[in-house]
PDB file of C-alpha atoms in Angstrom:
ATOM      1  CA  UNK R  30     -35.222 -16.356 -14.986  1.00  0.00           C
ATOM      2  CA  UNK R  31     -35.848 -19.262 -16.932  1.00  0.00           C
ATOM      3  CA  UNK R  32     -33.969 -23.471 -16.418  1.00  0.00           C
ATOM      4  CA  UNK R  33     -31.296 -23.645 -17.809  1.00  0.00           C
ATOM      5  CA  UNK R  34     -30.918 -26.570 -20.202  1.00  0.00           C
ATOM      6  CA  UNK R  35     -27.574 -26.233 -22.209  1.00  0.00           C
ATOM      7  CA  UNK R  36     -24.020 -26.881 -19.117  1.00  0.00           C
ATOM      8  CA  UNK R  37     -21.932 -24.071 -19.097  1.00  0.00           C
ATOM      9  CA  UNK R  38     -18.373 -23.170 -20.411  1.00  0.00           C
ATOM     10  CA  UNK R  39     -16.210 -21.683 -18.238  1.00  0.00           C
ATOM     11  CA  UNK R  40     -12.687 -20.151 -20.619  1.00  0.00           C
ATOM     12  CA  UNK R  41      -9.725 -18.522 -19.333  1.00  0.00           C
ATOM     13  CA  UNK R  42      -7.461 -15.696 -20.787  1.00  0.00           C
ATOM     14  CA  UNK R  43      -4.195 -17.144 -20.232  1.00  0.00           C
ATOM     15  CA  UNK R  44      -0.697 -17.211 -22.108  1.00  0.00           C
ATOM     16  CA  UNK R  45      -0.229 -14.304 -21.859  1.00  0.00           C
ATOM     17  CA  UNK R  46       3.518 -14.185 -20.116  1.00  0.00           C
ATOM     18  CA  UNK R  47       6.491 -12.818 -22.072  1.00  0.00           C
ATOM     19  CA  UNK R  48       9.806 -13.333 -22.350  1.00  0.00           C
ATOM     20  CA  UNK R  49      11.011 -12.627 -18.291  1.00  0.00           C
ATOM     21  CA  UNK R  50       8.378 -10.652 -17.987  1.00  0.00           C
ATOM     22  CA  UNK R  51       5.615 -13.609 -16.040  1.00  0.00           C
ATOM     23  CA  UNK R  52       1.409 -11.968 -16.192  1.00  0.00           C
ATOM     24  CA  UNK R  53      -1.489 -14.479 -14.773  1.00  0.00           C
ATOM     25  CA  UNK R  54      -2.403 -17.403 -12.831  1.00  0.00           C
ATOM     26  CA  UNK R  55      -2.796 -20.183 -15.412  1.00  0.00           C
ATOM     27  CA  UNK R  56      -1.582 -23.519 -13.194  1.00  0.00           C
ATOM     28  CA  UNK R  57      -3.698 -21.685 -10.576  1.00  0.00           C
ATOM     29  CA  UNK R  58      -6.864 -21.691 -12.943  1.00  0.00           C
ATOM     30  CA  UNK R  59      -6.615 -24.332 -15.557  1.00  0.00           C
ATOM     31  CA  UNK R  60      -8.177 -27.328 -13.155  1.00  0.00           C
ATOM     32  CA  UNK R  61     -11.334 -25.232 -12.919  1.00  0.00           C
ATOM     33  CA  UNK R  62     -12.302 -24.701 -16.218  1.00  0.00           C
ATOM     34  CA  UNK R  63     -12.853 -25.746 -19.441  1.00  0.00           C
ATOM     35  CA  UNK R  64     -11.600 -23.408 -23.053  1.00  0.00           C
ATOM     36  CA  UNK R  65      -8.104 -21.097 -22.618  1.00  0.00           C
ATOM     37  CA  UNK R  66      -8.752 -18.547 -24.824  1.00  0.00           C
ATOM     38  CA  UNK R  67      -4.663 -18.848 -25.156  1.00  0.00           C
ATOM     39  CA  UNK R  68      -2.078 -15.260 -26.710  1.00  0.00           C
ATOM     40  CA  UNK R  69      -0.840 -16.001 -29.425  1.00  0.00           C
ATOM     41  CA  UNK R  70       2.143 -13.502 -29.393  1.00  0.00           C
ATOM     42  CA  UNK R  71       0.825 -10.074 -30.129  1.00  0.00           C
ATOM     43  CA  UNK R  72      -0.599  -8.901 -27.463  1.00  0.00           C
ATOM     44  CA  UNK R  73       1.543 -10.890 -25.053  1.00  0.00           C
ATOM     45  CA  UNK R  74       2.462 -14.137 -24.659  1.00  0.00           C
ATOM     46  CA  UNK R  75       5.667 -15.481 -27.427  1.00  0.00           C
ATOM     47  CA  UNK R  76       7.036 -19.053 -28.644  1.00  0.00           C
ATOM     48  CA  UNK R  77       7.707 -20.813 -25.993  1.00  0.00           C
ATOM     49  CA  UNK R  78       4.550 -19.242 -23.930  1.00  0.00           C
ATOM     50  CA  UNK R  79       2.299 -20.674 -26.386  1.00  0.00           C
ATOM     51  CA  UNK R  80       4.356 -24.224 -26.304  1.00  0.00           C
ATOM     52  CA  UNK R  81       4.073 -23.957 -22.681  1.00  0.00           C
ATOM     53  CA  UNK R  82       0.198 -22.843 -22.272  1.00  0.00           C
ATOM     54  CA  UNK R  83      -1.128 -25.350 -23.760  1.00  0.00           C
ATOM     55  CA  UNK R  84       1.265 -28.248 -22.429  1.00  0.00           C
ATOM     56  CA  UNK R  85      -0.686 -27.361 -19.673  1.00  0.00           C
ATOM     57  CA  UNK R  86      -4.020 -27.312 -21.037  1.00  0.00           C
ATOM     58  CA  UNK R  87      -3.515 -31.129 -22.411  1.00  0.00           C
ATOM     59  CA  UNK R  88      -2.735 -31.846 -18.274  1.00  0.00           C
ATOM     60  CA  UNK R  89      -6.264 -30.504 -17.251  1.00  0.00           C
ATOM     61  CA  UNK R  90      -7.763 -31.448 -20.475  1.00  0.00           C
ATOM     62  CA  UNK R  91      -8.850 -27.894 -21.095  1.00  0.00           C
ATOM     63  CA  UNK R  92      -9.977 -26.627 -24.354  1.00  0.00           C
ATOM     64  CA  UNK R  93      -7.643 -24.630 -26.180  1.00  0.00           C
ATOM     65  CA  UNK R  94      -8.300 -21.276 -28.516  1.00  0.00           C
ATOM     66  CA  UNK R  95      -6.632 -18.269 -30.727  1.00  0.00           C
ATOM     67  CA  UNK R  96      -7.189 -15.161 -28.559  1.00  0.00           C
ATOM     68  CA  UNK R  97      -6.668 -12.981 -31.018  1.00  0.00           C
ATOM     69  CA  UNK R  98      -4.971  -9.325 -31.001  1.00  0.00           C
ATOM     70  CA  UNK R  99      -3.609  -6.777 -32.208  1.00  0.00           C
ATOM     71  CA  UNK R 100      -0.192  -5.746 -32.659  1.00  0.00           C
ATOM     72  CA  UNK R 101       0.110  -3.538 -29.741  1.00  0.00           C
ATOM     73  CA  UNK R 102       2.453  -5.117 -26.913  1.00  0.00           C
ATOM     74  CA  UNK R 103       2.581  -1.681 -24.797  1.00  0.00           C
ATOM     75  CA  UNK R 104      -1.329  -0.969 -24.864  1.00  0.00           C
ATOM     76  CA  UNK R 105      -2.260  -5.328 -24.251  1.00  0.00           C
ATOM     77  CA  UNK R 106      -3.671  -5.445 -26.892  1.00  0.00           C
ATOM     78  CA  UNK R 107      -6.900  -2.499 -24.727  1.00  0.00           C
ATOM     79  CA  UNK R 108      -6.183   0.936 -27.454  1.00  0.00           C
ATOM     80  CA  UNK R 109      -8.190   0.470 -30.097  1.00  0.00           C
ATOM     81  CA  UNK R 110      -5.996   0.492 -33.591  1.00  0.00           C
ATOM     82  CA  UNK R 111      -7.247   1.838 -37.067  1.00  0.00           C
ATOM     83  CA  UNK R 112      -7.398  -1.175 -39.037  1.00  0.00           C
ATOM     84  CA  UNK R 113      -8.761  -2.421 -42.195  1.00  0.00           C
ATOM     85  CA  UNK R 114     -10.719  -5.115 -42.973  1.00  0.00           C
ATOM     86  CA  UNK R 115      -7.772  -7.335 -44.606  1.00  0.00           C
ATOM     87  CA  UNK R 116      -5.310  -6.111 -41.574  1.00  0.00           C
ATOM     88  CA  UNK R 117      -7.911  -7.644 -39.322  1.00  0.00           C
ATOM     89  CA  UNK R 118      -7.802 -10.722 -41.045  1.00  0.00           C
ATOM     90  CA  UNK R 119      -4.631 -11.437 -41.337  1.00  0.00           C
ATOM     91  CA  UNK R 120      -3.379 -10.787 -37.809  1.00  0.00           C
ATOM     92  CA  UNK R 121      -6.129 -13.852 -37.164  1.00  0.00           C
ATOM     93  CA  UNK R 122      -4.887 -16.206 -40.282  1.00  0.00           C
ATOM     94  CA  UNK R 123      -1.488 -15.244 -38.910  1.00  0.00           C
ATOM     95  CA  UNK R 124      -1.974 -16.147 -34.747  1.00  0.00           C
ATOM     96  CA  UNK R 125      -4.341 -19.185 -35.519  1.00  0.00           C
ATOM     97  CA  UNK R 126      -1.984 -20.830 -37.329  1.00  0.00           C
ATOM     98  CA  UNK R 127       0.967 -20.158 -34.930  1.00  0.00           C
ATOM     99  CA  UNK R 128      -1.690 -21.871 -32.497  1.00  0.00           C
ATOM    100  CA  UNK R 129      -2.147 -24.600 -34.436  1.00  0.00           C
ATOM    101  CA  UNK R 130       0.982 -25.704 -34.839  1.00  0.00           C
ATOM    102  CA  UNK R 131       1.876 -25.666 -30.808  1.00  0.00           C
ATOM    103  CA  UNK R 132      -1.534 -27.863 -30.512  1.00  0.00           C
ATOM    104  CA  UNK R 133       0.120 -30.333 -33.613  1.00  0.00           C
ATOM    105  CA  UNK R 134       2.894 -30.870 -31.203  1.00  0.00           C
ATOM    106  CA  UNK R 135       0.321 -31.913 -28.409  1.00  0.00           C
ATOM    107  CA  UNK R 136      -2.068 -34.034 -30.970  1.00  0.00           C
ATOM    108  CA  UNK R 137      -4.885 -31.051 -29.434  1.00  0.00           C
ATOM    109  CA  UNK R 138      -7.663 -29.742 -31.442  1.00  0.00           C
ATOM    110  CA  UNK R 139      -7.871 -25.931 -32.195  1.00  0.00           C
ATOM    111  CA  UNK R 140     -11.214 -25.473 -30.167  1.00  0.00           C
ATOM    112  CA  UNK R 141     -11.898 -21.941 -30.691  1.00  0.00           C
ATOM    113  CA  UNK R 142     -11.692 -17.967 -31.702  1.00  0.00           C
ATOM    114  CA  UNK R 143     -12.069 -15.208 -28.734  1.00  0.00           C
ATOM    115  CA  UNK R 144     -10.563 -11.729 -29.578  1.00  0.00           C
ATOM    116  CA  UNK R 145      -8.498  -9.935 -27.259  1.00  0.00           C
ATOM    117  CA  UNK R 146      -9.559  -6.365 -25.845  1.00  0.00           C
ATOM    118  CA  UNK R 147      -9.855  -3.662 -28.553  1.00  0.00           C
ATOM    119  CA  UNK R 148      -9.760  -5.845 -31.088  1.00  0.00           C
ATOM    120  CA  UNK R 149     -12.854  -7.201 -29.185  1.00  0.00           C
ATOM    121  CA  UNK R 150     -14.720  -4.881 -28.764  1.00  0.00           C
ATOM    122  CA  UNK R 151     -14.539  -2.467 -32.107  1.00  0.00           C
ATOM    123  CA  UNK R 152     -15.241  -6.619 -33.866  1.00  0.00           C
ATOM    124  CA  UNK R 153     -18.295  -6.257 -31.857  1.00  0.00           C
ATOM    125  CA  UNK R 154     -20.227  -3.637 -32.955  1.00  0.00           C
ATOM    126  CA  UNK R 155     -18.052  -2.407 -35.809  1.00  0.00           C
ATOM    127  CA  UNK R 156     -19.693  -4.225 -39.168  1.00  0.00           C
ATOM    128  CA  UNK R 157     -16.981  -4.264 -41.638  1.00  0.00           C
ATOM    129  CA  UNK R 158     -13.766  -6.332 -38.475  1.00  0.00           C
ATOM    130  CA  UNK R 159     -16.796  -8.377 -38.148  1.00  0.00           C
ATOM    131  CA  UNK R 160     -17.634  -9.527 -41.543  1.00  0.00           C
ATOM    132  CA  UNK R 161     -13.147 -10.086 -41.676  1.00  0.00           C
ATOM    133  CA  UNK R 162     -13.674 -12.130 -38.158  1.00  0.00           C
ATOM    134  CA  UNK R 163     -15.898 -14.474 -40.411  1.00  0.00           C
ATOM    135  CA  UNK R 164     -14.273 -14.537 -43.010  1.00  0.00           C
ATOM    136  CA  UNK R 165     -11.469 -15.804 -41.446  1.00  0.00           C
ATOM    137  CA  UNK R 166     -13.644 -18.273 -40.016  1.00  0.00           C
ATOM    138  CA  UNK R 167     -14.848 -19.404 -42.756  1.00  0.00           C
ATOM    139  CA  UNK R 168     -11.611 -20.525 -43.974  1.00  0.00           C
ATOM    140  CA  UNK R 169     -11.121 -23.689 -42.084  1.00  0.00           C
ATOM    141  CA  UNK R 170     -12.635 -26.719 -42.725  1.00  0.00           C
ATOM    142  CA  UNK R 171     -13.335 -27.212 -38.800  1.00  0.00           C
ATOM    143  CA  UNK R 172     -14.892 -24.813 -37.807  1.00  0.00           C
ATOM    144  CA  UNK R 173     -13.820 -22.649 -34.835  1.00  0.00           C
ATOM    145  CA  UNK R 174     -16.219 -22.082 -32.445  1.00  0.00           C
ATOM    146  CA  UNK R 175     -16.695 -17.886 -31.492  1.00  0.00           C
ATOM    147  CA  UNK R 176     -16.681 -16.576 -28.708  1.00  0.00           C
ATOM    148  CA  UNK R 177     -17.825 -13.013 -28.094  1.00  0.00           C
ATOM    149  CA  UNK R 178     -21.017 -11.081 -26.420  1.00  0.00           C
ATOM    150  CA  UNK R 179     -24.621 -11.251 -27.184  1.00  0.00           C
ATOM    151  CA  UNK R 180     -26.846  -9.335 -29.019  1.00  0.00           C
ATOM    152  CA  UNK R 181     -23.411  -8.200 -30.971  1.00  0.00           C
ATOM    153  CA  UNK R 182     -23.088  -7.665 -34.483  1.00  0.00           C
ATOM    154  CA  UNK R 183     -20.549 -10.008 -34.103  1.00  0.00           C
ATOM    155  CA  UNK R 184     -22.919 -13.131 -32.639  1.00  0.00           C
ATOM    156  CA  UNK R 185     -25.398 -12.035 -35.512  1.00  0.00           C
ATOM    157  CA  UNK R 186     -22.912 -12.552 -38.589  1.00  0.00           C
ATOM    158  CA  UNK R 187     -20.760 -15.221 -37.216  1.00  0.00           C
ATOM    159  CA  UNK R 188     -24.121 -16.847 -36.508  1.00  0.00           C
ATOM    160  CA  UNK R 189     -26.295 -16.002 -40.072  1.00  0.00           C
ATOM    161  CA  UNK R 190     -22.834 -17.718 -41.713  1.00  0.00           C
ATOM    162  CA  UNK R 191     -23.612 -21.255 -39.078  1.00  0.00           C
ATOM    163  CA  UNK R 192     -20.263 -20.047 -37.834  1.00  0.00           C
ATOM    164  CA  UNK R 193     -20.448 -22.214 -34.011  1.00  0.00           C
ATOM    165  CA  UNK R 194     -21.086 -18.961 -31.692  1.00  0.00           C
ATOM    166  CA  UNK R 195     -20.489 -19.372 -27.640  1.00  0.00           C
ATOM    167  CA  UNK R 196     -22.234 -16.097 -25.825  1.00  0.00           C
ATOM    168  CA  UNK R 197     -19.898 -14.738 -23.051  1.00  0.00           C
ATOM    169  CA  UNK R 198     -20.852 -13.102 -19.522  1.00  0.00           C
ATOM    170  CA  UNK R 199     -17.605 -11.834 -17.537  1.00  0.00           C
ATOM    171  CA  UNK R 200     -17.549 -13.373 -14.083  1.00  0.00           C
ATOM    172  CA  UNK R 201     -14.570 -10.567 -13.278  1.00  0.00           C
ATOM    173  CA  UNK R 202     -15.472  -7.357 -14.801  1.00  0.00           C
ATOM    174  CA  UNK R 203     -18.292  -5.331 -13.684  1.00  0.00           C
ATOM    175  CA  UNK R 204     -21.681  -4.731 -15.894  1.00  0.00           C
ATOM    176  CA  UNK R 205     -23.667  -1.375 -16.531  1.00  0.00           C
ATOM    177  CA  UNK R 206     -26.898  -0.310 -17.783  1.00  0.00           C
ATOM    178  CA  UNK R 207     -26.680  -4.593 -18.558  1.00  0.00           C
ATOM    179  CA  UNK R 208     -23.240  -3.887 -20.292  1.00  0.00           C
ATOM    180  CA  UNK R 209     -19.926  -5.208 -19.537  1.00  0.00           C
ATOM    181  CA  UNK R 210     -17.476  -2.180 -18.694  1.00  0.00           C
ATOM    182  CA  UNK R 211     -14.366  -4.095 -19.771  1.00  0.00           C
ATOM    183  CA  UNK R 212     -11.952  -1.288 -19.441  1.00  0.00           C
ATOM    184  CA  UNK R 213     -11.028   1.005 -16.590  1.00  0.00           C
ATOM    185  CA  UNK R 214     -12.489  -0.342 -14.119  1.00  0.00           C
ATOM    186  CA  UNK R 215     -12.006  -0.297 -10.189  1.00  0.00           C
ATOM    187  CA  UNK R 216     -12.336  -3.260  -7.483  1.00  0.00           C
ATOM    188  CA  UNK R 217     -15.756  -0.770  -6.765  1.00  0.00           C
ATOM    189  CA  UNK R 218     -17.034  -1.570  -9.703  1.00  0.00           C
ATOM    190  CA  UNK R 219     -16.817  -5.067  -9.194  1.00  0.00           C
ATOM    191  CA  UNK R 220     -17.742  -5.700  -6.091  1.00  0.00           C
ATOM    192  CA  UNK R 221     -17.566  -8.321  -2.724  1.00  0.00           C
ATOM    193  CA  UNK R 222     -16.784 -12.068  -3.900  1.00  0.00           C
ATOM    194  CA  UNK R 223     -20.453 -12.823  -2.625  1.00  0.00           C
ATOM    195  CA  UNK R 224     -21.970  -9.659  -5.369  1.00  0.00           C
ATOM    196  CA  UNK R 225     -19.772 -11.287  -8.170  1.00  0.00           C
ATOM    197  CA  UNK R 226     -21.413 -14.948  -6.995  1.00  0.00           C
ATOM    198  CA  UNK R 227     -24.701 -13.690  -6.685  1.00  0.00           C
ATOM    199  CA  UNK R 228     -24.075 -11.801 -10.445  1.00  0.00           C
ATOM    200  CA  UNK R 229     -22.645 -14.928 -12.153  1.00  0.00           C
ATOM    201  CA  UNK R 230     -25.560 -16.681 -10.570  1.00  0.00           C
ATOM    202  CA  UNK R 231     -28.318 -15.400 -11.886  1.00  0.00           C
ATOM    203  CA  UNK R 232     -26.675 -14.971 -15.976  1.00  0.00           C
ATOM    204  CA  UNK R 233     -25.788 -18.797 -15.409  1.00  0.00           C
ATOM    205  CA  UNK R 234     -29.888 -18.736 -14.585  1.00  0.00           C
ATOM    206  CA  UNK R 235     -30.862 -16.709 -17.046  1.00  0.00           C
ATOM    207  CA  UNK R 236     -29.845 -19.216 -20.245  1.00  0.00           C
ATOM    208  CA  UNK R 237     -28.424 -16.874 -22.505  1.00  0.00           C
ATOM    209  CA  UNK R 238     -24.929 -17.331 -21.678  1.00  0.00           C
ATOM    210  CA  UNK R 239     -23.041 -20.225 -23.099  1.00  0.00           C
ATOM    211  CA  UNK R 240     -19.533 -19.598 -20.759  1.00  0.00           C
ATOM    212  CA  UNK R 241     -18.359 -17.788 -17.684  1.00  0.00           C
ATOM    213  CA  UNK R 242     -15.070 -15.691 -18.890  1.00  0.00           C
ATOM    214  CA  UNK R 243     -11.813 -14.819 -15.861  1.00  0.00           C
ATOM    215  CA  UNK R 244      -8.768 -13.153 -16.650  1.00  0.00           C
ATOM    216  CA  UNK R 245      -5.703 -14.812 -15.585  1.00  0.00           C
ATOM    217  CA  UNK R 246      -4.611 -11.446 -14.195  1.00  0.00           C
ATOM    218  CA  UNK R 247      -7.851  -9.942 -12.254  1.00  0.00           C
ATOM    219  CA  UNK R 248      -6.687  -9.604  -8.471  1.00  0.00           C
ATOM    220  CA  UNK R 249      -7.905 -11.985  -6.616  1.00  0.00           C
ATOM    221  CA  UNK R 250      -9.030 -14.265 -10.232  1.00  0.00           C
ATOM    222  CA  UNK R 251      -8.021 -17.556  -8.118  1.00  0.00           C
ATOM    223  CA  UNK R 252     -11.588 -17.045  -6.339  1.00  0.00           C
ATOM    224  CA  UNK R 253     -13.772 -16.046  -9.061  1.00  0.00           C
ATOM    225  CA  UNK R 254     -12.438 -18.709 -10.995  1.00  0.00           C
ATOM    226  CA  UNK R 255     -13.379 -21.268  -8.208  1.00  0.00           C
ATOM    227  CA  UNK R 256     -16.673 -19.231  -7.338  1.00  0.00           C
ATOM    228  CA  UNK R 257     -18.081 -19.869 -11.072  1.00  0.00           C
ATOM    229  CA  UNK R 258     -17.012 -23.390 -11.005  1.00  0.00           C
ATOM    230  CA  UNK R 259     -18.910 -24.669  -8.080  1.00  0.00           C
ATOM    231  CA  UNK R 260     -22.061 -22.334  -9.393  1.00  0.00           C
ATOM    232  CA  UNK R 261     -21.060 -24.585 -12.848  1.00  0.00           C
ATOM    233  CA  UNK R 262     -20.832 -27.361 -10.853  1.00  0.00           C
ATOM    234  CA  UNK R 263     -24.065 -26.653  -8.533  1.00  0.00           C
ATOM    235  CA  UNK R 264     -26.500 -26.481 -12.440  1.00  0.00           C
ATOM    236  CA  UNK R 265     -28.652 -29.182 -12.155  1.00  0.00           C
ATOM    237  CA  UNK R 266     -28.291 -31.879 -15.115  1.00  0.00           C
ATOM    238  CA  UNK R 267     -27.430 -30.116 -18.702  1.00  0.00           C
ATOM    239  CA  UNK R 268     -27.121 -30.953 -22.472  1.00  0.00           C
ATOM    240  CA  UNK R 269     -26.017 -29.271 -24.686  1.00  0.00           C
ATOM    241  CA  UNK R 270     -23.220 -25.866 -24.191  1.00  0.00           C
ATOM    242  CA  UNK R 271     -20.092 -25.774 -25.681  1.00  0.00           C
ATOM    243  CA  UNK R 272     -19.189 -28.327 -27.463  1.00  0.00           C
TER     244      UNK R 272
END
């Protein structure tokens, strides 16, 4: 392990409730995190929820970013879709624009972009989708930080385009052969809170990651969030990290 020099960021996927359907533990988690990835109405969320979540972020001094997904509410954005680069580009511009409008009501700058679910995983591997994401990000005068996987096609293309990148470790997802298992995992694969703490501490100490992600709808996420916050607070004096 190498001694970490960057301050670790904790981010949460949030704002995914819509209509009469409530998802996640946003209120419990926002005091523990640094950044929130807010659903923008495609895979989850709705206009009312977007405003409420930004208001919650403002009250807790949490940076806000657009959590951009596929238009697949029935599948919660976790099913792959055969989309063109042009469609991917437009999905990003549309959802970022919607969130920016609500953020401006609270004088909050949009800090980052994070893709959701299948969009996140596909863009990490497929060059055409990755290029569409980078192209969309380059249109914004104030560069948004891109949250993504390390050693991915997307992170490589973004860094080449001089887009700020935050490399993520997922505290509430199991890993197999060094790769995150995003979907279809079991509680047995995730392991005990002790195992989660051990894995996350190792990830932080490696210096490979800029941010630790938790999902507001993961069972028992309040405890996992506290574990991540405690590990981040226990870091030795650190500089840099996610700005």
